[in-house]
Amino acid sequence: MKRAQRVLVVDIGGTNVKILATGQTAPRRFPSGPRMRPKQMVAGVRKLAADWDYDLVSIGYPGVVAKGRIVAEPHNLGPGWRRFDFEKAFARPVRIINDAAMQALGSYRGGTMLFLGLGTGLGSALIVNGTVVPMELAHLPWGESTYEGYLGVRGLEKFGKSAWRKNVANVVKRFVSALLLDDVVLGGGNAKKLTKLPPGCRLGDNSLAFLGGYRLWEPAPGGRPPGAPAIPGVAARKAGKTRRNTRR
């Protein structure tokens, strides 16, 4: 009997790179930072995962990804990502998706869901009936800065926790109204700093990024390309069920 293929999931953040592989239970990590280039990232991952078996690699990248390819350099890491050959570096098939979209994949339950990643920056992704729609809301103008300027770690440090929480609630209210959402997931390392979730929201879990990385290799109905996958067994759920579970 042929062995099922094992996936190594790499979640790249502005502070740490976290990895987990099929069959493993404890994630591993190493520091990233504003000077980290892709070659350093790959070397760190391969060293950290040297005793793990894996056939495929999923990468959650903190920047713009279109049709499975990096199209813009990251704001919180070093340069050189856009033209880097990850398949050659890992010697494995690789699929790349925006890091927020990867965590959104792992968080999805059905209907129309918005994911906001409150971390070093601001990640965002929309899933509509099982199809991932990557979004780049972070650098859109808002107020005297951008959405990331208010909701990212710099906004948290500049305005303080109380004002930052109000900004999160304000932004969520705007998006719920504009996008007619069934579900909102607030993830990222700073989401736990919210003392009260805005109406209609649920708290994400960073570990769900790994589930999203596994799901990235699941067969997608309808011939969707990598980076816009449908989620088998989930997409068919009715949005009304999601509303009942999340809007209390």
Tab-separated table of C-alpha atoms in Angstrom:
chain	number	residue	atom	x	y	z
A	1	MET	CA	0.000	0.000	0.000
A	2	LYS	CA	1.341	3.408	-1.000
A	3	ARG	CA	2.190	5.689	1.935
A	4	ALA	CA	0.275	8.945	2.147
A	5	GLN	CA	2.422	11.936	1.319
A	6	ARG	CA	3.642	13.951	4.277
A	7	VAL	CA	3.497	17.738	4.295
A	8	LEU	CA	5.942	20.115	5.962
A	9	VAL	CA	4.198	23.388	6.796
A	10	VAL	CA	6.309	26.537	7.148
A	11	ASP	CA	4.608	29.563	8.715
A	12	ILE	CA	6.792	32.645	8.213
A	13	GLY	CA	6.172	35.508	10.606
A	14	GLY	CA	7.864	38.800	11.261
A	15	THR	CA	9.197	37.485	14.584
A	16	ASN	CA	9.498	33.704	14.158
A	17	VAL	CA	9.396	30.952	11.561
A	18	LYS	CA	7.268	28.034	12.801
A	19	ILE	CA	7.196	24.562	11.275
A	20	LEU	CA	5.221	21.343	11.682
A	21	ALA	CA	5.024	18.170	9.600
A	22	THR	CA	2.447	15.448	9.121
A	23	GLY	CA	2.657	12.970	11.999
A	24	GLN	CA	4.391	15.417	14.346
A	25	THR	CA	2.656	16.967	17.361
A	26	ALA	CA	5.006	19.704	18.571
A	27	PRO	CA	5.805	22.699	16.317
A	28	ARG	CA	9.349	23.999	16.159
A	29	ARG	CA	10.490	27.579	15.631
A	30	PHE	CA	13.434	29.887	15.128
A	31	PRO	CA	13.695	33.709	15.002
A	32	SER	CA	13.086	35.578	11.734
A	33	GLY	CA	13.316	39.379	11.826
A	34	PRO	CA	13.736	42.254	9.342
A	35	ARG	CA	17.028	40.980	7.905
A	36	MET	CA	16.019	37.397	7.154
A	37	ARG	CA	16.328	36.433	3.485
A	38	PRO	CA	14.752	33.348	1.861
A	39	LYS	CA	18.032	31.430	1.729
A	40	GLN	CA	18.446	31.864	5.502
A	41	MET	CA	14.837	30.799	6.050
A	42	VAL	CA	15.247	27.607	4.031
A	43	ALA	CA	18.528	26.747	5.776
A	44	GLY	CA	16.893	27.237	9.173
A	45	VAL	CA	13.871	25.123	8.260
A	46	ARG	CA	15.938	22.280	6.800
A	47	LYS	CA	18.150	22.203	9.874
A	48	LEU	CA	15.191	22.256	12.257
A	49	ALA	CA	13.304	19.565	10.311
A	50	ALA	CA	16.321	17.360	9.599
A	51	ASP	CA	14.873	14.405	11.542
A	52	TRP	CA	11.370	14.693	10.008
A	53	ASP	CA	10.145	12.875	6.890
A	54	TYR	CA	8.209	14.996	4.407
A	55	ASP	CA	7.388	14.875	0.698
A	56	LEU	CA	5.668	18.235	0.138
A	57	VAL	CA	6.116	21.754	1.507
A	58	SER	CA	3.501	24.431	2.232
A	59	ILE	CA	4.730	27.960	2.894
A	60	GLY	CA	2.720	30.727	4.531
A	61	TYR	CA	4.354	33.947	3.311
A	62	PRO	CA	3.775	37.374	4.957
A	63	GLY	CA	3.193	39.279	1.733
A	64	VAL	CA	1.360	39.318	-1.578
A	65	VAL	CA	0.942	35.932	-3.297
A	66	ALA	CA	-0.921	35.540	-6.604
A	67	LYS	CA	-1.526	32.202	-8.365
A	68	GLY	CA	0.882	30.482	-6.025
A	69	ARG	CA	3.727	32.923	-6.650
A	70	ILE	CA	5.236	35.687	-4.536
A	71	VAL	CA	4.635	38.978	-6.337
A	72	ALA	CA	5.948	41.512	-3.819
A	73	GLU	CA	8.744	41.674	-1.284
A	74	PRO	CA	7.680	41.475	2.394
A	75	HIS	CA	7.489	44.566	4.597
A	76	ASN	CA	8.892	42.915	7.738
A	77	LEU	CA	11.682	40.687	6.355
A	78	GLY	CA	14.831	41.041	4.257
A	79	PRO	CA	14.827	41.184	0.429
A	80	GLY	CA	15.118	38.516	-2.276
A	81	TRP	CA	11.847	36.587	-1.903
A	82	ARG	CA	10.062	37.306	-5.160
A	83	ARG	CA	12.407	35.423	-7.495
A	84	PHE	CA	13.639	32.765	-5.088
A	85	ASP	CA	13.288	29.117	-6.235
A	86	PHE	CA	11.801	27.380	-3.181
A	87	GLU	CA	11.286	24.020	-4.923
A	88	LYS	CA	14.959	23.852	-5.817
A	89	ALA	CA	15.993	24.918	-2.317
A	90	PHE	CA	13.794	22.338	-0.567
A	91	ALA	CA	14.152	19.674	-3.292
A	92	ARG	CA	10.401	19.077	-2.883
A	93	PRO	CA	7.174	20.296	-4.510
A	94	VAL	CA	6.198	23.577	-2.833
A	95	ARG	CA	2.926	25.503	-2.600
A	96	ILE	CA	2.979	29.092	-1.364
A	97	ILE	CA	0.068	31.060	0.031
A	98	ASN	CA	-0.247	34.272	2.004
A	99	ASP	CA	0.268	33.502	5.700
A	100	ALA	CA	-3.086	34.977	6.725
A	101	ALA	CA	-4.813	32.952	3.998
A	102	MET	CA	-3.135	29.791	5.308
A	103	GLN	CA	-4.411	30.390	8.837
A	104	ALA	CA	-7.813	31.276	7.387
A	105	LEU	CA	-7.871	27.905	5.598
A	106	GLY	CA	-7.297	26.156	8.893
A	107	SER	CA	-9.950	28.244	10.669
A	108	TYR	CA	-12.727	27.934	8.093
A	109	ARG	CA	-16.094	26.337	8.967
A	110	GLY	CA	-18.322	27.482	6.111
A	111	GLY	CA	-20.102	30.430	4.519
A	112	THR	CA	-18.323	33.749	3.992
A	113	MET	CA	-15.520	34.223	6.506
A	114	LEU	CA	-13.062	37.083	6.990
A	115	PHE	CA	-9.783	36.385	8.734
A	116	LEU	CA	-7.725	39.197	10.258
A	117	GLY	CA	-4.264	38.377	11.580
A	118	LEU	CA	-3.252	40.766	14.348
A	119	GLY	CA	0.492	40.255	14.534
A	120	THR	CA	3.643	42.146	13.603
A	121	GLY	CA	1.636	43.498	10.682
A	122	LEU	CA	-1.971	42.947	9.648
A	123	GLY	CA	-2.889	39.878	7.627
A	124	SER	CA	-6.220	39.390	5.891
A	125	ALA	CA	-8.034	36.756	3.856
A	126	LEU	CA	-11.593	36.098	2.754
A	127	ILE	CA	-13.084	32.643	2.175
A	128	VAL	CA	-16.342	32.469	0.225
A	129	ASN	CA	-18.098	29.094	0.100
A	130	GLY	CA	-14.802	27.263	0.402
A	131	THR	CA	-12.754	29.368	-2.012
A	132	VAL	CA	-9.857	31.395	-0.624
A	133	VAL	CA	-9.711	35.022	-1.756
A	134	PRO	CA	-6.358	36.471	-0.618
A	135	MET	CA	-6.587	40.148	0.333
A	136	GLU	CA	-4.109	42.908	1.075
A	137	LEU	CA	-5.990	45.286	3.352
A	138	ALA	CA	-3.005	46.138	5.527
A	139	HIS	CA	-1.625	49.046	3.498
A	140	LEU	CA	-4.893	50.655	2.442
A	141	PRO	CA	-5.152	54.215	3.803
A	142	TRP	CA	-7.224	54.672	6.944
A	143	GLY	CA	-7.300	57.741	9.168
A	144	GLU	CA	-3.855	59.307	9.268
A	145	SER	CA	-2.071	56.046	8.423
A	146	THR	CA	-3.086	52.591	7.111
A	147	TYR	CA	-5.061	49.703	8.577
A	148	GLU	CA	-1.761	48.088	9.550
A	149	GLY	CA	-0.574	51.357	11.059
A	150	TYR	CA	-3.460	51.192	13.515
A	151	LEU	CA	-3.892	47.439	14.042
A	152	GLY	CA	-0.342	46.101	13.658
A	153	VAL	CA	2.205	45.974	16.451
A	154	ARG	CA	3.338	49.542	15.751
A	155	GLY	CA	-0.211	50.771	16.281
A	156	LEU	CA	-0.470	48.781	19.489
A	157	GLU	CA	2.733	50.348	20.788
A	158	LYS	CA	1.842	53.859	19.615
A	159	PHE	CA	-1.767	54.079	20.831
A	160	GLY	CA	-1.747	51.667	23.779
A	161	LYS	CA	-3.953	48.642	24.387
A	162	SER	CA	-7.206	50.471	25.123
A	163	ALA	CA	-7.192	52.599	21.948
A	164	TRP	CA	-5.885	49.658	19.896
A	165	ARG	CA	-8.817	47.497	21.019
A	166	LYS	CA	-11.256	50.228	19.988
A	167	ASN	CA	-9.552	50.458	16.597
A	168	VAL	CA	-9.907	46.690	16.100
A	169	ALA	CA	-13.623	46.847	16.933
A	170	ASN	CA	-14.119	49.810	14.600
A	171	VAL	CA	-12.398	48.118	11.662
A	172	VAL	CA	-14.259	44.836	12.174
A	173	LYS	CA	-17.584	46.703	12.212
A	174	ARG	CA	-16.722	48.372	8.898
A	175	PHE	CA	-15.745	45.109	7.224
A	176	VAL	CA	-18.774	43.161	8.495
A	177	SER	CA	-21.049	45.853	7.065
A	178	ALA	CA	-19.230	46.080	3.719
A	179	LEU	CA	-18.651	42.375	3.017
A	180	LEU	CA	-21.884	40.823	4.383
A	181	LEU	CA	-19.953	38.296	6.435
A	182	ASP	CA	-21.172	35.148	8.183
A	183	ASP	CA	-18.065	34.720	10.299
A	184	VAL	CA	-15.023	36.725	11.431
A	185	VAL	CA	-11.905	35.130	12.880
A	186	LEU	CA	-9.333	37.256	14.697
A	187	GLY	CA	-5.988	35.500	14.793
A	188	GLY	CA	-2.332	36.388	15.106
A	189	GLY	CA	-0.239	36.736	18.233
A	190	ASN	CA	-1.884	39.955	19.418
A	191	ALA	CA	-5.484	38.730	19.187
A	192	LYS	CA	-5.139	37.365	22.719
A	193	LYS	CA	-4.724	40.963	23.915
A	194	LEU	CA	-8.401	41.610	23.161
A	195	THR	CA	-10.352	41.489	26.422
A	196	LYS	CA	-13.680	41.347	24.571
A	197	LEU	CA	-14.285	40.151	21.020
A	198	PRO	CA	-16.307	42.375	18.686
A	199	PRO	CA	-19.829	41.049	17.889
A	200	GLY	CA	-19.854	38.146	15.435
A	201	CYS	CA	-16.161	37.319	15.951
A	202	ARG	CA	-14.370	34.278	17.262
A	203	LEU	CA	-10.781	33.954	18.368
A	204	GLY	CA	-8.394	32.175	16.030
A	205	ASP	CA	-5.505	29.950	16.953
A	206	ASN	CA	-2.076	30.277	15.352
A	207	SER	CA	-1.749	26.494	15.310
A	208	LEU	CA	-4.565	26.363	12.726
A	209	ALA	CA	-2.089	27.721	10.180
A	210	PHE	CA	-0.616	24.225	10.120
A	211	LEU	CA	-4.013	22.704	9.339
A	212	GLY	CA	-4.331	25.260	6.548
A	213	GLY	CA	-0.971	24.152	5.184
A	214	TYR	CA	-2.125	20.534	5.112
A	215	ARG	CA	-5.403	21.516	3.449
A	216	LEU	CA	-3.461	23.325	0.732
A	217	TRP	CA	-2.563	19.916	-0.726
A	218	GLU	CA	-6.055	18.424	-0.535
A	219	PRO	CA	-7.824	17.849	-3.883
A	220	ALA	CA	-9.809	20.946	-4.825
A	221	PRO	CA	-13.154	20.441	-6.606
A	222	GLY	CA	-13.726	22.414	-9.767
A	223	GLY	CA	-10.089	22.484	-10.858
A	224	ARG	CA	-9.151	25.519	-8.784
A	225	PRO	CA	-5.464	26.406	-8.932
A	226	PRO	CA	-3.197	26.274	-5.870
A	227	GLY	CA	-3.670	29.357	-3.770
A	228	ALA	CA	-7.433	29.406	-4.350
A	229	PRO	CA	-8.419	25.992	-2.972
A	230	ALA	CA	-11.828	24.751	-1.998
A	231	ILE	CA	-11.990	22.770	1.203
A	232	PRO	CA	-13.494	19.279	0.786
A	233	GLY	CA	-16.339	18.553	3.183
A	234	VAL	CA	-16.486	22.124	4.429
A	235	ALA	CA	-17.553	24.278	1.508
A	236	ALA	CA	-20.976	22.667	1.298
A	237	ARG	CA	-22.019	23.685	4.816
A	238	LYS	CA	-24.793	26.216	4.977
A	239	ALA	CA	-23.907	29.745	5.970
A	240	GLY	CA	-26.862	29.784	8.344
A	241	LYS	CA	-25.204	27.163	10.499
A	242	THR	CA	-22.134	29.381	10.771
A	243	ARG	CA	-24.298	32.327	11.817
A	244	ARG	CA	-25.868	30.314	14.613
A	245	ASN	CA	-22.461	29.236	15.901
A	246	THR	CA	-20.784	32.631	15.794
A	247	ARG	CA	-23.376	35.373	16.258
A	248	ARG	CA	-24.482	35.033	19.856
